[in-house]
Coordinates of C-alpha atoms in Angstrom, one line a residue:
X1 CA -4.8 25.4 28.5
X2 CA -6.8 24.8 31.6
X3 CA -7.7 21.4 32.0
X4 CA -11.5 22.5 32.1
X5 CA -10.9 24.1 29.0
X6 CA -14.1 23.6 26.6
X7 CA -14.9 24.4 23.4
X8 CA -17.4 27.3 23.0
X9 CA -17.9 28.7 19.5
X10 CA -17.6 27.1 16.0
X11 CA -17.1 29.5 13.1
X12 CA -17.7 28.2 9.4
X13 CA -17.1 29.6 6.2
X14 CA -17.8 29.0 2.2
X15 CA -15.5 30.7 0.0
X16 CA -15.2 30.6 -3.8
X17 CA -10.8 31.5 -4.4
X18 CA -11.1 31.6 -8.1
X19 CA -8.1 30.1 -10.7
X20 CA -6.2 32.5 -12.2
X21 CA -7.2 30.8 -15.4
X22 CA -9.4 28.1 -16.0
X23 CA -7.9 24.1 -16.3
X24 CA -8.9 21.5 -17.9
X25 CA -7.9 17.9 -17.6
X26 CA -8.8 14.3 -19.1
X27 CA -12.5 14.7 -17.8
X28 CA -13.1 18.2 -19.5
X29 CA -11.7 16.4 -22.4
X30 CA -14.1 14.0 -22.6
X31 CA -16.6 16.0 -21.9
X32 CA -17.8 14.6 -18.8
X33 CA -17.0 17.9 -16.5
X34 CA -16.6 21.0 -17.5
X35 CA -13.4 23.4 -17.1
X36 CA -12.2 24.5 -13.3
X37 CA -12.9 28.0 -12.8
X38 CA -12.6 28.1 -8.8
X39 CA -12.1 25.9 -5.8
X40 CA -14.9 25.8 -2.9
X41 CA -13.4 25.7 0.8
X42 CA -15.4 24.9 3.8
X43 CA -13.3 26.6 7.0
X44 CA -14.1 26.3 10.2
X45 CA -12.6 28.1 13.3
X46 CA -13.2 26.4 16.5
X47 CA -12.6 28.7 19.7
X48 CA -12.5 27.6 23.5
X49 CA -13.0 28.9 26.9
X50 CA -9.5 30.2 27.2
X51 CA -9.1 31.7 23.8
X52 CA -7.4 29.0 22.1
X53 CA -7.9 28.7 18.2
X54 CA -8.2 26.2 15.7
X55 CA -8.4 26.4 12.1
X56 CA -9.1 23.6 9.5
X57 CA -10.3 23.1 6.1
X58 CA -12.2 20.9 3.0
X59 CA -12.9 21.8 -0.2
X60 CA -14.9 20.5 -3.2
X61 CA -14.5 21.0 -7.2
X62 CA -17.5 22.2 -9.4
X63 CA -20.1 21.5 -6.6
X64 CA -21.0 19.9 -3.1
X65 CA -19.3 22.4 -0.9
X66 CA -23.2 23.7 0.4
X67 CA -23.9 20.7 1.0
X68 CA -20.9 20.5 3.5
X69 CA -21.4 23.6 5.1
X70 CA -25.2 22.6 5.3
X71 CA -23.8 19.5 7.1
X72 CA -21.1 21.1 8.8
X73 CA -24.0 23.8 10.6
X74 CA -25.7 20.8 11.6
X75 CA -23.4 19.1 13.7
X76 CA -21.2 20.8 15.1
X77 CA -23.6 22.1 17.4
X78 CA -22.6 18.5 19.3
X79 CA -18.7 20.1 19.8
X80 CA -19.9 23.3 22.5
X81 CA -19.2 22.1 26.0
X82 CA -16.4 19.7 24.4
X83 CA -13.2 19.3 25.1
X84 CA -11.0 19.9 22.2
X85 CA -8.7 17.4 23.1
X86 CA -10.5 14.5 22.9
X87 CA -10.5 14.5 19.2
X88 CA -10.8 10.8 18.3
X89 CA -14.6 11.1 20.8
X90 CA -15.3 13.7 18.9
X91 CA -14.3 12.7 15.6
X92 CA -17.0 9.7 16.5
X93 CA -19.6 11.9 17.9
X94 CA -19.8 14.0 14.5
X95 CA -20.4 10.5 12.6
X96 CA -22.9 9.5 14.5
X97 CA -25.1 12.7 14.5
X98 CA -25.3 12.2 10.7
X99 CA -25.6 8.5 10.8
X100 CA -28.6 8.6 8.9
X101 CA -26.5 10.1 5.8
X102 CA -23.6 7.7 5.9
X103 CA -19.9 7.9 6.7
X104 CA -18.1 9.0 3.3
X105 CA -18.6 11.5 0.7
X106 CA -20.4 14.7 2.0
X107 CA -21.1 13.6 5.8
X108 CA -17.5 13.1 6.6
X109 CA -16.0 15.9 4.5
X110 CA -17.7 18.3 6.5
X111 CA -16.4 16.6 9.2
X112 CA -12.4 16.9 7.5
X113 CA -13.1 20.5 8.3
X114 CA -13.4 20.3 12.0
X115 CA -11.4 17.6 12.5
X116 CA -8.6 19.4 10.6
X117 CA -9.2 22.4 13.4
X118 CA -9.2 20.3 16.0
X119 CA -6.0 18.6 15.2
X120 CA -4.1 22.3 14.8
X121 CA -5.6 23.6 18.1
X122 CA -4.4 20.4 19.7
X123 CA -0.7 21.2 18.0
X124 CA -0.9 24.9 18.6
X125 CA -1.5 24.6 22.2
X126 CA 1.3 22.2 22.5
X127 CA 4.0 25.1 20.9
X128 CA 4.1 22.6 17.9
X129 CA 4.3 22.4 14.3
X130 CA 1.6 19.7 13.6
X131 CA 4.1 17.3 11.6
X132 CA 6.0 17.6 15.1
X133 CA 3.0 16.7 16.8
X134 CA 2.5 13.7 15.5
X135 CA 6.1 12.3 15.2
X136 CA 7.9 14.3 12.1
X137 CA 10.6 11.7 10.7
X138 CA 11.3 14.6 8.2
X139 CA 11.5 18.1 8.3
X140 CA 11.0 18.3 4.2
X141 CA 9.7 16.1 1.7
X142 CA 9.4 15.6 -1.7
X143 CA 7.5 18.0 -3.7
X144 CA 6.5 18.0 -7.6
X145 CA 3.9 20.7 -9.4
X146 CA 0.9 19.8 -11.1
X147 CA -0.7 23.4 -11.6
X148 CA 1.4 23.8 -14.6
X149 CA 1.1 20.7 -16.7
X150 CA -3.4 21.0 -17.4
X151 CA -4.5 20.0 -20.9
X152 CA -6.1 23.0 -21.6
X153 CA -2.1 24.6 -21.8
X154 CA -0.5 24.3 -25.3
X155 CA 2.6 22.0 -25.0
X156 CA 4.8 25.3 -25.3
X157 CA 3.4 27.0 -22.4
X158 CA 3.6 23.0 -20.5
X159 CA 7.1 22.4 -20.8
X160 CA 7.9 27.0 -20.4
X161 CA 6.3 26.2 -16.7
X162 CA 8.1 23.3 -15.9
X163 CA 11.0 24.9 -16.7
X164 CA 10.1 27.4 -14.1
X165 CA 9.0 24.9 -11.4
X166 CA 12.3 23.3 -11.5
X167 CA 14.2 26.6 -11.4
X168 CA 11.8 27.6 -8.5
X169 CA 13.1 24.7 -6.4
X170 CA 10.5 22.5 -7.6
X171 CA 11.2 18.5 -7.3
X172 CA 9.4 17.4 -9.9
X173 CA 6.9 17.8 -12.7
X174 CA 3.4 16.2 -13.2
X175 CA 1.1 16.3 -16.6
X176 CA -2.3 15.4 -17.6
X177 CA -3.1 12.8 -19.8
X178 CA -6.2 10.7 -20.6
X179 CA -7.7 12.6 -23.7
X180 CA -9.4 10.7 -26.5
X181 CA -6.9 10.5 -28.8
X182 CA -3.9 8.3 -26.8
X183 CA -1.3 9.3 -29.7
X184 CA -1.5 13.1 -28.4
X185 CA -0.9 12.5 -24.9
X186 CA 2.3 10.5 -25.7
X187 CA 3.4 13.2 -28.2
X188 CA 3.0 16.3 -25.4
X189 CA 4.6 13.7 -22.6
X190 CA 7.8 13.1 -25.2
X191 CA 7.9 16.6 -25.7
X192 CA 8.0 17.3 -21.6
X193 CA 10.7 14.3 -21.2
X194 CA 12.8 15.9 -23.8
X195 CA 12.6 18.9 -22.3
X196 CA 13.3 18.4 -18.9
X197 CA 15.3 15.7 -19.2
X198 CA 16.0 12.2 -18.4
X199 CA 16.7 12.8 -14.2
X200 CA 13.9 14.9 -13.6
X201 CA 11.1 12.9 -11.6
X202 CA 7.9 12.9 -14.0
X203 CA 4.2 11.6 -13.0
X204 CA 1.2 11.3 -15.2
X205 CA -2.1 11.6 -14.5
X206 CA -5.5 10.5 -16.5
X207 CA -7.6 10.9 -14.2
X208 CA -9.6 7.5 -14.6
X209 CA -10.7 8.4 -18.1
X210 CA -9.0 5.2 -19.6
X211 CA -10.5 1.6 -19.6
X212 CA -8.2 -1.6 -18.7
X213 CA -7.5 -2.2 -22.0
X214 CA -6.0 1.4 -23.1
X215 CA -4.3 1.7 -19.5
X216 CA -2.5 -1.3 -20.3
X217 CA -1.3 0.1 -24.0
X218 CA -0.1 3.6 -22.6
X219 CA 1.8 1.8 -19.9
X220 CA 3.4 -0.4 -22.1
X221 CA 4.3 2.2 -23.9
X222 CA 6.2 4.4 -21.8
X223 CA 7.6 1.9 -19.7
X224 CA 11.0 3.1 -21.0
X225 CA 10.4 6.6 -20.1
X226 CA 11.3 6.2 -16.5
X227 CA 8.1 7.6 -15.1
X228 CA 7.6 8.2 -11.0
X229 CA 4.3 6.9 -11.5
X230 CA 0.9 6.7 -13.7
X231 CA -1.8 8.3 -12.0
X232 CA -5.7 7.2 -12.0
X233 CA -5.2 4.9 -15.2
X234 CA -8.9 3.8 -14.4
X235 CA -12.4 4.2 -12.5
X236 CA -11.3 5.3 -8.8
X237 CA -13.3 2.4 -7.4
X238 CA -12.0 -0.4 -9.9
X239 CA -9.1 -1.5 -7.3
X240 CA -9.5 -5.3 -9.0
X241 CA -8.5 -3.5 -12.3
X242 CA -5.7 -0.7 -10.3
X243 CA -4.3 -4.3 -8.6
X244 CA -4.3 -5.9 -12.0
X245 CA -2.4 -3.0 -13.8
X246 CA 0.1 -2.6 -11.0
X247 CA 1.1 -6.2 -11.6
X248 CA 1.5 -5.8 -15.5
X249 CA 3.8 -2.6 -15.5
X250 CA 7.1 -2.2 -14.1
X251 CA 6.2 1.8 -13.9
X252 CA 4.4 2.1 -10.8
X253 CA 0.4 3.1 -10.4
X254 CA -1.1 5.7 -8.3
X255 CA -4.3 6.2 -7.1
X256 CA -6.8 6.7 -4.0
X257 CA -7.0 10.7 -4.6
X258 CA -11.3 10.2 -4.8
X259 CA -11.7 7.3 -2.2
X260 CA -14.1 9.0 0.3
X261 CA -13.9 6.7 3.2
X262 CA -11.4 4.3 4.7
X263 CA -12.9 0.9 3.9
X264 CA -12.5 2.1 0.6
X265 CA -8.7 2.6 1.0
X266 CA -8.3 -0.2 2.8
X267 CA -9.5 -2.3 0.1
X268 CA -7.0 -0.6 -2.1
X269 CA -4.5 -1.5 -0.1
X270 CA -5.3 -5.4 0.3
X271 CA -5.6 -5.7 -3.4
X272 CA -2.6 -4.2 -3.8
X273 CA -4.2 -2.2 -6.2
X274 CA -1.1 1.2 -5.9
X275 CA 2.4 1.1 -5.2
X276 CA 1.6 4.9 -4.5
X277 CA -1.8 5.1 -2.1
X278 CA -2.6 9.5 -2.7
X279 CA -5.2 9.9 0.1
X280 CA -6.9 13.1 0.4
X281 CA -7.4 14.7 3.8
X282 CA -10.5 16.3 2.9
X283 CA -11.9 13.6 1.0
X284 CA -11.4 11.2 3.3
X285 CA -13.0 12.7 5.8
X286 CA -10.5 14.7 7.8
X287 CA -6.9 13.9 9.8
X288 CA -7.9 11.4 12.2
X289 CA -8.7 8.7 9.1
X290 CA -6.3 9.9 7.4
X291 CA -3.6 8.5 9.7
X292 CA -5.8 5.4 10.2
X293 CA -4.7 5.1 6.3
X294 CA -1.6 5.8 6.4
X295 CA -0.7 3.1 9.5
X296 CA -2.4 0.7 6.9
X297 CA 0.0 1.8 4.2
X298 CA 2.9 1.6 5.6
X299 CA 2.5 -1.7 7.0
X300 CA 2.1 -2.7 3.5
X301 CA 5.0 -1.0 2.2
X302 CA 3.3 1.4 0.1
X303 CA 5.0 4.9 -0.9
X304 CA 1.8 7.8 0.0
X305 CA 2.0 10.9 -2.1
X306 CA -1.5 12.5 -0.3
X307 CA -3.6 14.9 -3.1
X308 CA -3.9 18.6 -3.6
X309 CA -4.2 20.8 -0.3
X310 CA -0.3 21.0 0.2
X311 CA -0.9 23.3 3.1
X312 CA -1.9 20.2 4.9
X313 CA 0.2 17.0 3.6
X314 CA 2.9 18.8 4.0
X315 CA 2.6 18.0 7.9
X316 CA 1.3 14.0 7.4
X317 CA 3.6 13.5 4.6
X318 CA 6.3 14.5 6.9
X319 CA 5.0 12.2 9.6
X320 CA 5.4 9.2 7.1
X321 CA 8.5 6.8 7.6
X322 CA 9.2 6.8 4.0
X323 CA 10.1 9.7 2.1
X324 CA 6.8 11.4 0.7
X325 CA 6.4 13.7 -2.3
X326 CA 3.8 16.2 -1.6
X327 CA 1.4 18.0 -4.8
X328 CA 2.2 21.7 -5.7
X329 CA -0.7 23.3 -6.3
X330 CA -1.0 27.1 -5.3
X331 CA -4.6 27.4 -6.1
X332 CA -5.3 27.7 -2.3
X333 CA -2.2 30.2 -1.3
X334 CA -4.6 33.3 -1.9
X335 CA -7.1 32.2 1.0
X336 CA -3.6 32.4 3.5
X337 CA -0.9 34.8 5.0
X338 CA 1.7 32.4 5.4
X339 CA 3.6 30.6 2.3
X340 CA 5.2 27.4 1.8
X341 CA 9.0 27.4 1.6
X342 CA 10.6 25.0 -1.3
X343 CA 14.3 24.7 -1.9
X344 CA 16.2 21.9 -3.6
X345 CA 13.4 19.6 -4.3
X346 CA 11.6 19.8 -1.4
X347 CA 9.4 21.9 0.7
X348 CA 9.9 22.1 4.2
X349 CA 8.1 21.9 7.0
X350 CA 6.4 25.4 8.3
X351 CA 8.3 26.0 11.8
X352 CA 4.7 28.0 12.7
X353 CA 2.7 25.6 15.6
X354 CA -0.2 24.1 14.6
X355 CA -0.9 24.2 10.3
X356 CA 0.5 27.3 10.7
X357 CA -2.3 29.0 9.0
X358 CA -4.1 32.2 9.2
X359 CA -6.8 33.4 6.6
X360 CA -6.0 36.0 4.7
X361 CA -7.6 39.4 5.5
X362 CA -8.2 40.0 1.3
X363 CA -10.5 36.5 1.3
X364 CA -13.5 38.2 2.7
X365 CA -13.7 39.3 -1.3
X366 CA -14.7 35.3 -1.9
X367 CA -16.6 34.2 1.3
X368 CA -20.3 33.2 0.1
X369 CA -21.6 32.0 3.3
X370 CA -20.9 31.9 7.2
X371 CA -22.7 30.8 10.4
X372 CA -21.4 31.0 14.4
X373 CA -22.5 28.3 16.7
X374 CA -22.2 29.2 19.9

């Protein structure tokens, strides 16, 4: 790269990847959202004077993704004439030319877009992966799969695809719970312990569809089940209730997934309100505050597991001092060439610099909406 180098077109992109089936969680259940059919992704490509790339991504379930690629169009008309190593600057800039909007929620997941672009041109340019870029301390971590254990599955088809997780090289094995009648839930997460057995790491998740009270009761009762963690037991922004919870149960809570800025997270963390913080790069508004989270974490002593886009976490779990497990979800795998590799537990590391990401020639079939700035 020549030190002049500058940044001199931005590329975005709306795409629809549909499910292979519709899922339903806790919220469906309760009737406050309706069944995932497809997930929307914001891409952007930034390009610069010598023909370096960068690609990045956000996404958004059920709605809100025109609204970042409205944002996104705005903006980052302040990047041409850049340079695209000055990320944290620009990261800054971006926030401040939609001020007037605020800094979390739509604003700065537009942003997660091109600051996720930025950070794998920065890697890309320097021959790296971008776990290595930013200090790897592993070159795998922890993985467990999620897309298998949705409410909307009978318990059959739950425990046939944890089966298959594990013999795919899967870690571990995640379900839903939360729905309205707490007896169910505890009958399909017997049936999954049974069935997978006693040393395979299981998580829950309710997806803050319980109130303090009922979190407490399912806690206490399945305290002897050995469980990794319980995930959104309440209302993402109820840390005093999160902090409280932790505190009761000797199984440890997870949370943080929906926290769209980093005062948020931060206030998690000083109420001690998760042993397991699950940041979302997208959602909280891109790579640079993600790792402004994660310092925070770790100085507290909190295990991360970030949420959803593995393609991602995998690099910033790797970059963690403590041993991370990372979400399978392979809802996203169509919009790529590359794929992850898993083995024994863990996926590793892509050896590819930068995310190591390409899109995928087929997702043209799903793109609703683009715009160059130039």
């Amino acid at each position: 790269m020549s030190v002049t180098d500058r940044i001199t077109s931005v590329r975005l992109g709306h795409y629809a990847v549909p499910l292979a089936v519709a899922v339903s969680d806790a919220k469906v259940a309760t009737g406050r959202q309706r069944p995932l059919t497809h997930i929307d992704v914001l891409t952007c490509e930034i390009t610069t004077a010598d023909g370096s790339a960068g690609l990045g991504f956000s996404y958004t379930t059920r709605a809100g993704c025109r609204a970042q690629f409205a944002h996104a169009k705005e903006v980052a008309g302040d990047l041409l004439g850049e340079d695209p190593s000055d990320i944290g600057r620009l990261y800054e800039r971006l926030l401040w030319a939609g001020a007037s909007v605020g800094r979390s929620g739509v604003a700065t997941q537009a942003i997660a877009s091109v600051d996720t672009a930025l950070w794998d041109l920065k890697a890309k340019r320097a021959g790296l992966p971008l776990a290595k870029l930013l200090g790897a301390y592993h070159d795998s971590v922890k993985v467990y799969n999620t897309s298998g254990g949705y409410l909307q599955a009978p318990i059959e088809e739950v425990k046939e695809r944890a089966a298959k997780s594990l013999a795919d090289g899967i870690g571990g094995i995640k379900i839903k719970v939360g729905q309205p009648d707490m007896k169910e839930d505890l009958r399909r997460l017997a049936a999954v312990r049974e069935h997978v057995g006693d040393d395979t790491p299981l998580m829950v998740d309710a997806n803050q569809q319980w109130d303090r009270a009922s979190a407490l009761r399912f806690g206490r009762a399945v305290e002897d089940l050995g469980l990794v963690w319980i995930e959104e037991p309440l209302d993402a922004y109820d840390a005093e209730g999160h902090a409280r919870l932790a505190a009761a149960l000797d199984t440890p809570i997870a949370t943080g997934e929906m926290l769209t800025s980093v005062p948020d997270l931060v206030r998690l963390i000083d109420l001690r309100g998760a042993d397991v913080l699950q940041p979302d790069v997208p959602r909280v508004g891109g790579i640079t505050p993600y790792l402004r989270v994660a310092a925070l974490a770790d100085h507290a002593g909190l295990q991360v597991a970030p949420h959803f886009v593995m393609e991602i976490h995998v690099h910033l779990a790797a970059a963690y001092p403590r041993d991370s497990w990372v979400e399978h979800i392979e809802w996203l795998s169509p919009l790529f060439d590359e794929r992850l590799t898993i083995e024994d537990g863990r996926m590793r590391v892509p050896d590819r610099p930068g995310l190591g990401l390409s899109l995928a020639g087929e997702a043209t079939a799903w793109r609703l909406d683009d715009a160059e700035i130039r």
